[in-house]
Amino acid sequence: QQQVKQSPQSLIVQKGGISIINCAYENTAFDYFPWYQQFPGKGPALLIAIRPDVSEKKEGRFTISFNKSAKQFSLHIMDSQPGDSATYFCAAGSAYKLTFGTGTQLKVEL
Amino acid sequence: DTGVSQNPRHKITKRGQNVTFRCDPISEHNRLYWYRQTLGQGPEFLTYFQNEAQLEKSRLLSDRFSAERPKGSFSTLEIQRTEQGDSAMYLCASSLDSRQETQYFGPGTRLLVL
C-alpha cells in the first residue's frame, strides 16, 4: 500500500521557470516531511524538510508548502536551473522510518 | 569525506550466490538504516539499528536477508541464495538521535543478479 503519492512522474521546465512537485500522504502519524534530490548513480541528498506545525518553509530557491488538513505538501523550485535536473523524492517520516514517494524526474531546459 | 560510505559500489553475482554489503555511517550517528531502491521507485525501508540493536525489520526483508551492526559502528547486509528479484540499489543512511530525523544517505551498492 502506497502511503505517499507523488506527482507528476516527470516534469520539463524552461530555465528560469518554476518547478512544482506535489505529494499526498495518508498516515496522520507522519510528522516529518523531507524532500530529497537524487542524481544518477548517487544516493538521495536532503534538500529541505518541514514539520506539520508550519505551513511553509523556504531555503534559497526551494520552498515547501504544507497543507495539514488536506494531507498534502509540495516543493517549489524557483528560477530553475539546468543543474537542478535530477530526480526528486518526497518522503514522510514518523519516529525513524521514512516512506518515500515514487519520484519526479525533473529536466530543466535551456 | 565524512559522509556515509558503502562498499562495494557495484556487485554482479549469479543467482544462488551469497553477497554481503558494508555500510560505514557518519561518525557518532547512532542510528543506521537500510533501504532498497528499484528502478523508477523511491527507496523502501528494510531495517533500522539504534546503536547495535536491530529494532525493526520490514516485511520486505525475507529470511534470506540478514543485517548486523556489531559494536554499533559499521553495518553489513547479507543476502543469501540471491534471486533475480534482489537486483536493486541498496542504500544505507545514518542519523543522530531521535530528535534529529535527518537521514544522510550513502551512494548505495548496486546489485545485479544474473
Coordinates of N, CA and C in Angstrom, one line a residue:
Chain A
Q1 N 0.9 -1.2 0.0 CA 0.0 0.0 0.0 C 0.9 1.2 0.0
Q2 N 0.7 2.1 -1.0 CA 1.5 3.3 -1.2 C 0.9 4.3 -0.2
Q3 N 1.7 4.8 0.7 CA 1.3 5.7 1.7 C 1.6 7.2 1.3
V4 N 2.5 7.4 0.3 CA 2.9 8.7 -0.1 C 2.8 8.7 -1.7
K5 N 1.9 9.5 -2.2 CA 1.7 9.6 -3.6 C 2.3 10.9 -4.1
Q6 N 3.1 10.7 -5.2 CA 3.8 11.9 -5.7 C 3.5 12.1 -7.2
S7 N 3.4 13.4 -7.6 CA 3.1 13.7 -9.0 C 3.7 15.0 -9.3
P8 N 4.1 15.3 -10.6 CA 4.0 14.3 -11.7 C 5.2 13.4 -11.7
Q9 N 5.1 12.4 -12.5 CA 6.2 11.4 -12.7 C 7.4 12.0 -13.3
S10 N 7.1 13.0 -14.3 CA 8.2 13.7 -14.9 C 7.8 15.1 -15.2
L11 N 8.8 16.0 -15.4 CA 8.5 17.4 -15.5 C 9.6 18.0 -16.3
I12 N 9.2 18.8 -17.3 CA 10.2 19.6 -18.1 C 9.8 21.1 -17.9
V13 N 10.9 21.8 -17.5 CA 10.7 23.2 -17.2 C 11.8 24.0 -17.9
Q14 N 11.4 25.2 -18.4 CA 12.4 26.0 -19.0 C 13.3 26.7 -17.9
K15 N 14.5 27.0 -18.3 CA 15.4 27.7 -17.4 C 14.8 29.0 -16.9
G16 N 14.9 29.2 -15.6 CA 14.3 30.4 -15.0 C 12.9 30.2 -14.6
G17 N 12.2 29.1 -15.0 CA 10.9 28.8 -14.6 C 10.7 28.2 -13.2
I18 N 9.5 28.0 -12.8 CA 9.2 27.4 -11.5 C 8.8 25.9 -11.7
S19 N 9.4 25.1 -10.9 CA 9.1 23.7 -10.9 C 8.3 23.4 -9.7
I20 N 7.2 22.6 -9.9 CA 6.3 22.3 -8.8 C 6.0 20.8 -8.7
I21 N 6.3 20.2 -7.6 CA 6.1 18.8 -7.4 C 5.2 18.6 -6.2
N22 N 4.2 17.7 -6.3 CA 3.2 17.6 -5.3 C 3.2 16.2 -4.7
C23 N 2.9 16.1 -3.4 CA 2.8 14.9 -2.7 C 1.6 14.9 -1.8
A24 N 1.0 13.7 -1.6 CA -0.1 13.5 -0.7 C 0.2 12.3 0.2
Y25 N -0.2 12.3 1.4 CA 0.0 11.2 2.3 C -1.3 10.8 3.0
E26 N -1.2 9.6 3.6 CA -2.4 9.1 4.2 C -2.3 9.0 5.7
N27 N -1.2 8.6 6.2 CA -1.0 8.3 7.6 C -0.8 9.6 8.4
T28 N -1.8 9.9 9.3 CA -1.7 11.1 10.0 C -0.6 11.0 11.1
A29 N 0.0 9.9 11.3 CA 1.1 9.8 12.3 C 2.4 10.4 11.8
F30 N 2.4 10.6 10.5 CA 3.6 11.2 9.9 C 3.8 12.6 10.5
D31 N 5.1 13.0 10.9 CA 5.3 14.3 11.5 C 6.6 14.9 11.0
Y32 N 7.1 14.4 9.9 CA 8.3 15.0 9.3 C 8.3 14.7 7.8
F33 N 8.5 15.8 7.0 CA 8.3 15.7 5.6 C 9.5 16.3 4.9
P34 N 10.5 15.4 4.5 CA 11.7 15.9 3.8 C 11.5 15.7 2.3
W35 N 12.3 16.5 1.6 CA 12.4 16.3 0.1 C 13.9 16.0 -0.1
Y36 N 14.1 14.9 -1.0 CA 15.4 14.5 -1.3 C 15.6 14.7 -2.8
Q37 N 16.9 15.0 -3.2 CA 17.3 15.1 -4.6 C 18.3 14.0 -4.9
Q38 N 18.1 13.4 -6.0 CA 19.0 12.3 -6.4 C 19.5 12.4 -7.8
F39 N 20.8 12.4 -8.0 CA 21.4 12.3 -9.3 C 21.7 10.9 -9.7
P40 N 21.8 10.6 -11.0 CA 22.0 9.2 -11.4 C 23.3 8.6 -10.8
G41 N 23.2 7.5 -10.2 CA 24.3 6.8 -9.6 C 24.7 7.3 -8.2
K42 N 23.9 8.2 -7.7 CA 24.2 8.7 -6.4 C 23.1 8.4 -5.4
G43 N 23.4 8.5 -4.1 CA 22.3 8.3 -3.1 C 21.5 9.6 -3.0
P44 N 20.3 9.5 -2.4 CA 19.5 10.7 -2.2 C 20.2 11.7 -1.3
A45 N 20.0 13.0 -1.5 CA 20.6 14.0 -0.7 C 19.4 14.9 -0.2
L46 N 19.4 15.2 1.1 CA 18.4 16.0 1.7 C 18.4 17.4 1.1
L47 N 17.3 17.9 0.7 CA 17.2 19.2 0.1 C 16.6 20.2 1.1
I48 N 15.4 19.9 1.6 CA 14.7 20.7 2.6 C 13.7 19.8 3.3
A49 N 13.3 20.2 4.5 CA 12.3 19.4 5.2 C 11.4 20.3 6.0
I50 N 10.3 19.8 6.4 CA 9.3 20.6 7.1 C 8.6 19.8 8.1
R51 N 8.1 20.4 9.2 CA 7.3 19.7 10.2 C 5.9 20.3 10.1
P52 N 4.9 19.5 10.5 CA 3.5 19.9 10.3 C 3.0 21.1 11.1
D53 N 3.9 21.7 12.0 CA 3.5 22.9 12.7 C 3.7 24.2 12.0
V54 N 4.2 24.1 10.8 CA 4.4 25.3 9.9 C 3.8 25.0 8.5
S55 N 3.3 26.0 7.8 CA 2.7 25.8 6.5 C 3.6 26.1 5.4
E56 N 4.8 26.7 5.6 CA 5.7 26.9 4.6 C 7.1 27.1 5.1
K57 N 8.1 26.6 4.3 CA 9.5 26.8 4.7 C 10.3 27.1 3.4
K58 N 11.1 28.1 3.5 CA 11.9 28.5 2.3 C 13.3 28.4 2.6
E59 N 14.1 27.8 1.7 CA 15.6 27.8 1.8 C 16.1 28.1 0.4
G60 N 16.6 29.3 0.2 CA 17.1 29.7 -1.1 C 16.0 29.7 -2.1
R61 N 16.3 28.9 -3.2 CA 15.3 28.8 -4.3 C 14.2 27.7 -4.0
F62 N 14.4 27.0 -2.9 CA 13.5 25.9 -2.6 C 12.5 26.2 -1.5
T63 N 11.2 25.9 -1.8 CA 10.1 26.2 -0.8 C 9.3 25.0 -0.7
I64 N 8.9 24.6 0.6 CA 7.9 23.6 0.8 C 6.7 24.3 1.3
S65 N 5.5 23.9 0.7 CA 4.2 24.3 1.2 C 3.5 23.1 1.8
F66 N 2.9 23.3 2.9 CA 2.4 22.2 3.6 C 0.9 22.5 4.0
N67 N 0.0 21.6 3.7 CA -1.4 21.7 4.0 C -1.8 20.5 4.8
K68 N -1.8 20.7 6.2 CA -2.1 19.6 7.1 C -3.5 19.0 6.9
S69 N -4.5 19.9 6.7 CA -5.9 19.4 6.7 C -6.1 18.5 5.4
A70 N -5.4 18.9 4.3 CA -5.5 18.2 3.1 C -4.6 17.0 3.0
K71 N -3.6 17.0 3.9 CA -2.6 16.0 3.9 C -1.8 16.0 2.6
Q72 N -1.4 17.2 2.3 CA -0.6 17.4 1.0 C 0.5 18.4 1.3
F73 N 1.6 18.2 0.5 CA 2.7 19.1 0.6 C 3.4 19.1 -0.8
S74 N 4.0 20.2 -1.0 CA 4.6 20.4 -2.4 C 6.0 21.1 -2.3
L75 N 6.8 20.9 -3.3 CA 8.1 21.5 -3.4 C 8.0 22.5 -4.6
H76 N 8.4 23.7 -4.4 CA 8.6 24.7 -5.4 C 10.0 25.0 -5.6
I77 N 10.5 24.9 -6.8 CA 11.9 25.3 -7.2 C 11.8 26.6 -8.0
M78 N 12.2 27.7 -7.5 CA 12.1 29.0 -8.2 C 13.4 29.1 -9.1
D79 N 13.2 29.9 -10.2 CA 14.4 30.1 -11.0 C 15.1 28.8 -11.3
S80 N 14.4 27.9 -11.8 CA 15.0 26.5 -12.1 C 16.2 26.6 -13.0
Q81 N 17.2 25.9 -12.7 CA 18.5 25.8 -13.5 C 18.8 24.5 -14.0
P82 N 19.5 24.4 -15.1 CA 19.9 23.0 -15.7 C 20.5 22.1 -14.6
G83 N 21.2 22.7 -13.7 CA 21.9 21.9 -12.7 C 20.8 21.3 -11.7
D84 N 19.6 21.7 -11.8 CA 18.5 21.2 -10.9 C 18.0 19.9 -11.5
S85 N 18.4 19.6 -12.7 CA 17.9 18.4 -13.4 C 18.3 17.1 -12.6
A86 N 17.3 16.4 -12.1 CA 17.6 15.3 -11.2 C 16.2 14.7 -10.9
T87 N 16.2 13.6 -10.1 CA 15.0 13.0 -9.6 C 14.7 13.5 -8.2
Y88 N 13.5 13.9 -7.9 CA 13.2 14.5 -6.6 C 12.2 13.5 -5.9
F89 N 12.4 13.2 -4.7 CA 11.6 12.4 -3.9 C 11.0 13.1 -2.7
C90 N 9.7 13.0 -2.5 CA 9.2 13.5 -1.2 C 9.2 12.3 -0.3
A91 N 9.1 12.5 1.0 CA 9.1 11.4 1.9 C 8.3 11.9 3.1
A92 N 7.8 11.0 3.9 CA 7.1 11.3 5.1 C 7.6 10.4 6.2
G93 N 7.9 10.9 7.4 CA 8.5 10.2 8.4 C 7.7 10.2 9.7
S94 N 7.9 9.1 10.5 CA 7.4 9.0 11.8 C 8.4 8.3 12.7
A95 N 8.9 9.0 13.7 CA 9.9 8.5 14.6 C 11.2 8.2 13.9
Y96 N 11.3 7.3 13.0 CA 12.6 7.0 12.4 C 12.5 6.5 11.0
K97 N 11.3 6.0 10.6 CA 11.2 5.4 9.3 C 10.7 6.4 8.3
L98 N 11.3 6.5 7.1 CA 10.8 7.3 6.0 C 10.1 6.5 5.0
T99 N 9.0 7.0 4.6 CA 8.2 6.4 3.5 C 8.3 7.4 2.3
F100 N 8.9 6.9 1.2 CA 9.2 7.7 0.0 C 8.1 7.7 -1.0
G101 N 7.9 8.8 -1.8 CA 7.1 8.8 -3.0 C 7.9 8.1 -4.1
T102 N 7.2 8.0 -5.2 CA 7.8 7.3 -6.4 C 8.8 8.1 -7.2
G103 N 8.9 9.4 -6.9 CA 9.9 10.2 -7.5 C 9.4 11.0 -8.7
T104 N 10.0 12.2 -9.0 CA 9.7 13.0 -10.1 C 11.0 13.3 -10.8
Q105 N 11.1 13.0 -12.1 CA 12.3 13.3 -12.9 C 12.1 14.7 -13.5
L106 N 12.9 15.6 -13.0 CA 12.9 17.0 -13.5 C 14.0 17.2 -14.5
K107 N 13.6 17.8 -15.6 CA 14.6 18.3 -16.6 C 14.4 19.7 -16.8
V108 N 15.4 20.5 -16.6 CA 15.4 21.9 -16.9 C 16.1 22.2 -18.2
E109 N 15.4 22.7 -19.1 CA 15.9 23.0 -20.5 C 16.4 24.5 -20.6
L110 N 17.4 24.6 -21.4 CA 17.9 26.0 -21.7 C 17.0 26.8 -22.5
Chain B
D1 N 36.4 12.8 3.4 CA 35.0 12.8 3.2 C 34.4 12.1 4.5
T2 N 33.5 12.8 5.2 CA 33.0 12.2 6.4 C 31.5 11.8 6.2
G3 N 31.1 11.6 5.0 CA 29.7 11.1 4.8 C 29.6 9.6 5.0
V4 N 28.4 9.1 4.6 CA 28.2 7.7 4.7 C 28.9 7.0 3.5
S5 N 29.6 6.0 3.8 CA 30.2 5.2 2.7 C 29.7 3.8 2.6
Q6 N 29.7 3.3 1.4 CA 29.2 2.0 1.2 C 30.1 1.2 0.2
N7 N 30.3 0.0 0.5 CA 31.2 -0.9 -0.3 C 30.6 -2.3 -0.5
P8 N 30.7 -2.9 -1.6 CA 31.2 -2.3 -2.9 C 30.2 -1.3 -3.5
R9 N 30.6 -0.6 -4.5 CA 29.6 0.3 -5.2 C 28.8 -0.5 -6.2
H10 N 29.3 -1.5 -6.7 CA 28.6 -2.4 -7.7 C 29.0 -3.8 -7.4
K11 N 28.0 -4.7 -7.6 CA 28.2 -6.1 -7.4 C 27.4 -6.9 -8.4
I12 N 28.0 -7.8 -9.2 CA 27.3 -8.6 -10.1 C 27.5 -10.1 -9.6
T13 N 26.5 -10.8 -9.4 CA 26.6 -12.1 -8.9 C 25.6 -13.1 -9.7
K14 N 25.8 -14.3 -9.5 CA 25.0 -15.3 -10.2 C 23.9 -15.7 -9.2
R15 N 22.7 -16.0 -9.7 CA 21.6 -16.5 -8.9 C 22.1 -17.6 -8.0
G16 N 21.7 -17.6 -6.7 CA 22.0 -18.6 -5.8 C 23.3 -18.3 -4.9
Q17 N 24.0 -17.3 -5.3 CA 25.2 -17.0 -4.6 C 24.8 -16.0 -3.4
N18 N 25.7 -16.0 -2.4 CA 25.6 -15.1 -1.3 C 26.4 -13.8 -1.5
V19 N 25.8 -12.7 -1.1 CA 26.5 -11.4 -1.2 C 26.5 -10.7 0.1
T20 N 27.5 -9.9 0.4 CA 27.5 -9.0 1.6 C 27.9 -7.6 1.3
F21 N 27.2 -6.7 1.8 CA 27.5 -5.3 1.6 C 27.8 -4.6 2.9
R22 N 28.7 -3.6 2.8 CA 29.1 -2.9 4.1 C 28.7 -1.5 4.0
C23 N 28.3 -0.9 5.2 CA 28.0 0.5 5.3 C 28.7 1.1 6.5
D24 N 29.4 2.2 6.3 CA 30.1 2.9 7.3 C 29.3 4.2 7.5
P25 N 28.6 4.4 8.6 CA 27.8 5.6 8.8 C 28.7 6.8 9.2
I26 N 28.1 8.0 9.2 CA 28.7 9.2 9.7 C 29.1 9.0 11.2
S27 N 30.3 9.3 11.5 CA 30.9 9.1 12.8 C 29.9 9.8 13.8
E28 N 29.6 9.0 14.9 CA 28.8 9.5 16.0 C 27.3 9.4 15.7
H29 N 26.9 9.0 14.5 CA 25.5 8.7 14.3 C 25.1 7.4 14.9
N30 N 24.1 7.4 15.7 CA 23.8 6.1 16.4 C 22.7 5.4 15.7
R31 N 22.1 6.0 14.7 CA 21.0 5.3 14.0 C 21.5 5.0 12.6
L32 N 21.2 3.8 12.1 CA 21.6 3.3 10.8 C 20.4 2.6 10.2
Y33 N 20.2 2.9 8.9 CA 19.1 2.4 8.2 C 19.5 1.7 6.9
W34 N 18.8 0.7 6.5 CA 19.0 0.1 5.1 C 17.7 0.3 4.3
Y35 N 17.9 0.7 3.1 CA 16.7 0.8 2.2 C 17.1 0.1 0.9
R36 N 16.1 -0.3 0.1 CA 16.2 -0.8 -1.2 C 15.5 0.1 -2.2
Q37 N 16.2 0.3 -3.3 CA 15.6 1.1 -4.4 C 15.7 0.4 -5.7
T38 N 14.5 0.2 -6.3 CA 14.5 -0.4 -7.6 C 14.3 0.7 -8.6
L39 N 14.5 0.4 -9.9 CA 14.5 1.4 -10.9 C 13.1 2.1 -11.0
G40 N 13.2 3.4 -11.0 CA 11.9 4.2 -11.1 C 11.1 4.3 -9.9
Q41 N 11.6 3.8 -8.8 CA 10.9 3.9 -7.5 C 11.7 4.6 -6.4
G42 N 11.0 5.0 -5.4 CA 11.7 5.6 -4.3 C 12.3 4.5 -3.4
P43 N 13.2 4.9 -2.5 CA 13.7 3.9 -1.6 C 12.7 3.3 -0.7
E44 N 12.8 2.0 -0.4 CA 11.9 1.3 0.5 C 12.6 0.9 1.8
F45 N 12.1 1.2 2.9 CA 12.7 0.8 4.2 C 12.9 -0.7 4.3
L46 N 14.0 -1.1 4.8 CA 14.3 -2.5 5.0 C 14.5 -2.8 6.5
T47 N 15.4 -2.0 7.2 CA 15.6 -2.3 8.6 C 16.3 -1.1 9.2
Y48 N 16.4 -1.1 10.5 CA 16.9 0.0 11.2 C 17.6 -0.4 12.5
F49 N 18.8 0.2 12.8 CA 19.5 -0.1 14.0 C 19.6 1.2 14.9
Q50 N 19.5 1.0 16.2 CA 19.8 2.0 17.2 C 21.0 1.5 17.9
N51 N 22.2 2.1 17.6 CA 23.5 1.5 18.1 C 23.6 0.1 17.5
E52 N 23.8 -0.9 18.3 CA 24.0 -2.3 17.8 C 22.7 -3.0 17.7
A53 N 21.6 -2.5 18.3 CA 20.3 -3.2 18.3 C 19.5 -3.0 17.0
Q54 N 19.1 -4.1 16.4 CA 18.2 -4.0 15.3 C 16.8 -3.9 15.8
L55 N 16.1 -2.8 15.6 CA 14.8 -2.5 16.2 C 13.6 -2.8 15.3
E56 N 13.8 -2.8 14.0 CA 12.7 -3.1 13.2 C 13.2 -3.7 11.8
K57 N 12.4 -4.6 11.4 CA 12.6 -5.2 10.1 C 11.4 -5.2 9.2
S58 N 11.5 -4.7 8.0 CA 10.4 -4.6 7.1 C 10.0 -6.0 6.6
R59 N 8.7 -6.2 6.2 CA 8.3 -7.4 5.7 C 9.0 -7.7 4.3
L60 N 9.6 -6.7 3.8 CA 10.4 -6.9 2.5 C 11.6 -7.7 2.8
L61 N 12.1 -7.7 4.1 CA 13.3 -8.4 4.4 C 13.0 -9.8 4.7
S62 N 13.1 -10.7 3.6 CA 12.8 -12.1 3.8 C 13.9 -12.7 4.7
D63 N 13.7 -14.0 5.0 CA 14.7 -14.7 5.8 C 16.0 -15.0 5.1
R64 N 16.1 -14.6 3.8 CA 17.4 -14.7 3.1 C 18.3 -13.5 3.4
F65 N 17.7 -12.5 4.0 CA 18.4 -11.2 4.3 C 18.7 -11.2 5.8
S66 N 19.9 -10.8 6.1 CA 20.3 -10.5 7.5 C 21.2 -9.3 7.5
A67 N 21.0 -8.5 8.6 CA 21.8 -7.3 8.8 C 22.3 -7.3 10.2
E68 N 23.5 -6.8 10.3 CA 24.2 -6.7 11.6 C 24.9 -5.4 11.7
R69 N 25.0 -5.0 13.0 CA 25.8 -3.8 13.3 C 26.6 -4.0 14.6
P70 N 27.6 -4.8 14.5 CA 28.4 -5.1 15.6 C 29.1 -3.9 16.2
K71 N 29.0 -3.7 17.5 CA 29.6 -2.6 18.3 C 29.0 -1.3 17.9
G72 N 27.9 -1.3 17.2 CA 27.2 0.0 16.9 C 28.0 0.9 15.9
S73 N 28.9 0.3 15.1 CA 29.6 1.1 14.2 C 29.2 0.8 12.8
F74 N 30.0 0.1 12.0 CA 29.6 -0.2 10.6 C 28.5 -1.3 10.6
S75 N 27.9 -1.4 9.5 CA 26.8 -2.4 9.4 C 27.1 -3.3 8.1
T76 N 26.6 -4.5 8.2 CA 26.6 -5.3 7.0 C 25.2 -5.9 6.7
L77 N 25.0 -6.0 5.4 CA 23.7 -6.6 4.9 C 24.1 -7.8 4.0
E78 N 23.6 -8.9 4.4 CA 23.9 -10.1 3.7 C 22.7 -10.7 3.0
I79 N 22.8 -11.1 1.8 CA 21.7 -11.7 1.1 C 22.2 -13.1 0.7
Q80 N 21.4 -14.1 1.2 CA 21.8 -15.5 0.9 C 20.9 -16.0 -0.3
R81 N 21.5 -16.9 -1.0 CA 20.8 -17.5 -2.2 C 20.1 -16.5 -3.0
T82 N 20.9 -15.6 -3.6 CA 20.3 -14.4 -4.3 C 19.4 -14.9 -5.4
E83 N 18.4 -14.0 -5.6 CA 17.4 -14.3 -6.7 C 17.4 -13.0 -7.6
Q84 N 17.0 -13.2 -8.9 CA 17.0 -12.1 -9.8 C 16.2 -10.9 -9.3
G85 N 15.2 -11.2 -8.5 CA 14.3 -10.1 -7.9 C 15.1 -9.3 -6.9
D86 N 16.2 -9.8 -6.5 CA 17.0 -9.0 -5.5 C 17.8 -7.9 -6.2
S87 N 17.8 -7.9 -7.5 CA 18.6 -6.8 -8.2 C 18.0 -5.5 -7.9
A88 N 18.8 -4.6 -7.3 CA 18.3 -3.3 -6.9 C 19.5 -2.5 -6.4
M89 N 19.3 -1.2 -6.0 CA 20.3 -0.4 -5.3 C 20.0 -0.6 -3.8
Y90 N 21.0 -0.9 -3.1 CA 20.8 -1.0 -1.6 C 21.5 0.2 -1.0
L91 N 20.7 1.0 -0.3 CA 21.1 2.3 0.2 C 21.2 2.2 1.8
C92 N 22.2 2.8 2.3 CA 22.4 2.9 3.7 C 22.3 4.4 4.1
A93 N 21.7 4.6 5.2 CA 21.6 6.0 5.7 C 21.9 6.0 7.2
S94 N 22.3 7.2 7.7 CA 22.5 7.3 9.2 C 22.0 8.6 9.7
S95 N 21.7 8.6 11.0 CA 21.2 9.9 11.6 C 21.6 9.9 13.0
L96 N 21.4 11.1 13.6 CA 21.7 11.2 15.1 C 20.5 10.7 15.9
D97 N 20.3 11.2 17.1 CA 19.3 10.6 17.9 C 17.9 10.9 17.5
S98 N 16.9 10.5 18.3 CA 15.5 10.5 17.9 C 15.0 11.9 17.5
R99 N 15.6 13.0 18.0 CA 15.1 14.3 17.8 C 15.7 14.9 16.4
Q100 N 16.6 14.1 15.8 CA 17.2 14.5 14.6 C 16.8 13.5 13.5
E101 N 15.7 13.7 12.8 CA 15.3 12.7 11.8 C 16.1 12.7 10.5
T102 N 16.9 13.8 10.3 CA 17.6 13.9 9.0 C 18.4 12.7 8.8
Q103 N 18.1 12.0 7.7 CA 18.9 10.8 7.4 C 19.8 11.1 6.2
Y104 N 21.0 10.8 6.4 CA 22.0 11.1 5.4 C 22.4 9.8 4.7
F105 N 22.2 9.8 3.4 CA 22.3 8.6 2.6 C 23.7 8.4 2.0
G106 N 24.2 7.2 1.9 CA 25.4 6.8 1.2 C 25.1 6.7 -0.3
P107 N 26.1 6.4 -1.1 CA 26.0 6.3 -2.5 C 25.3 5.1 -3.0
G108 N 25.2 4.1 -2.1 CA 24.5 2.9 -2.5 C 25.4 1.8 -3.1
T109 N 24.9 0.6 -3.0 CA 25.5 -0.6 -3.7 C 24.5 -1.1 -4.7
R110 N 24.9 -1.1 -6.0 CA 24.0 -1.6 -7.0 C 24.3 -3.1 -7.2
L111 N 23.3 -3.9 -7.0 CA 23.4 -5.3 -7.1 C 22.7 -5.8 -8.4
L112 N 23.4 -6.6 -9.2 CA 22.8 -7.2 -10.3 C 22.9 -8.7 -10.2
V113 N 21.8 -9.4 -10.2 CA 21.8 -10.9 -10.0 C 21.5 -11.5 -11.4
L114 N 22.4 -12.2 -11.9 CA 22.2 -12.8 -13.3 C 21.6 -14.2 -13.2

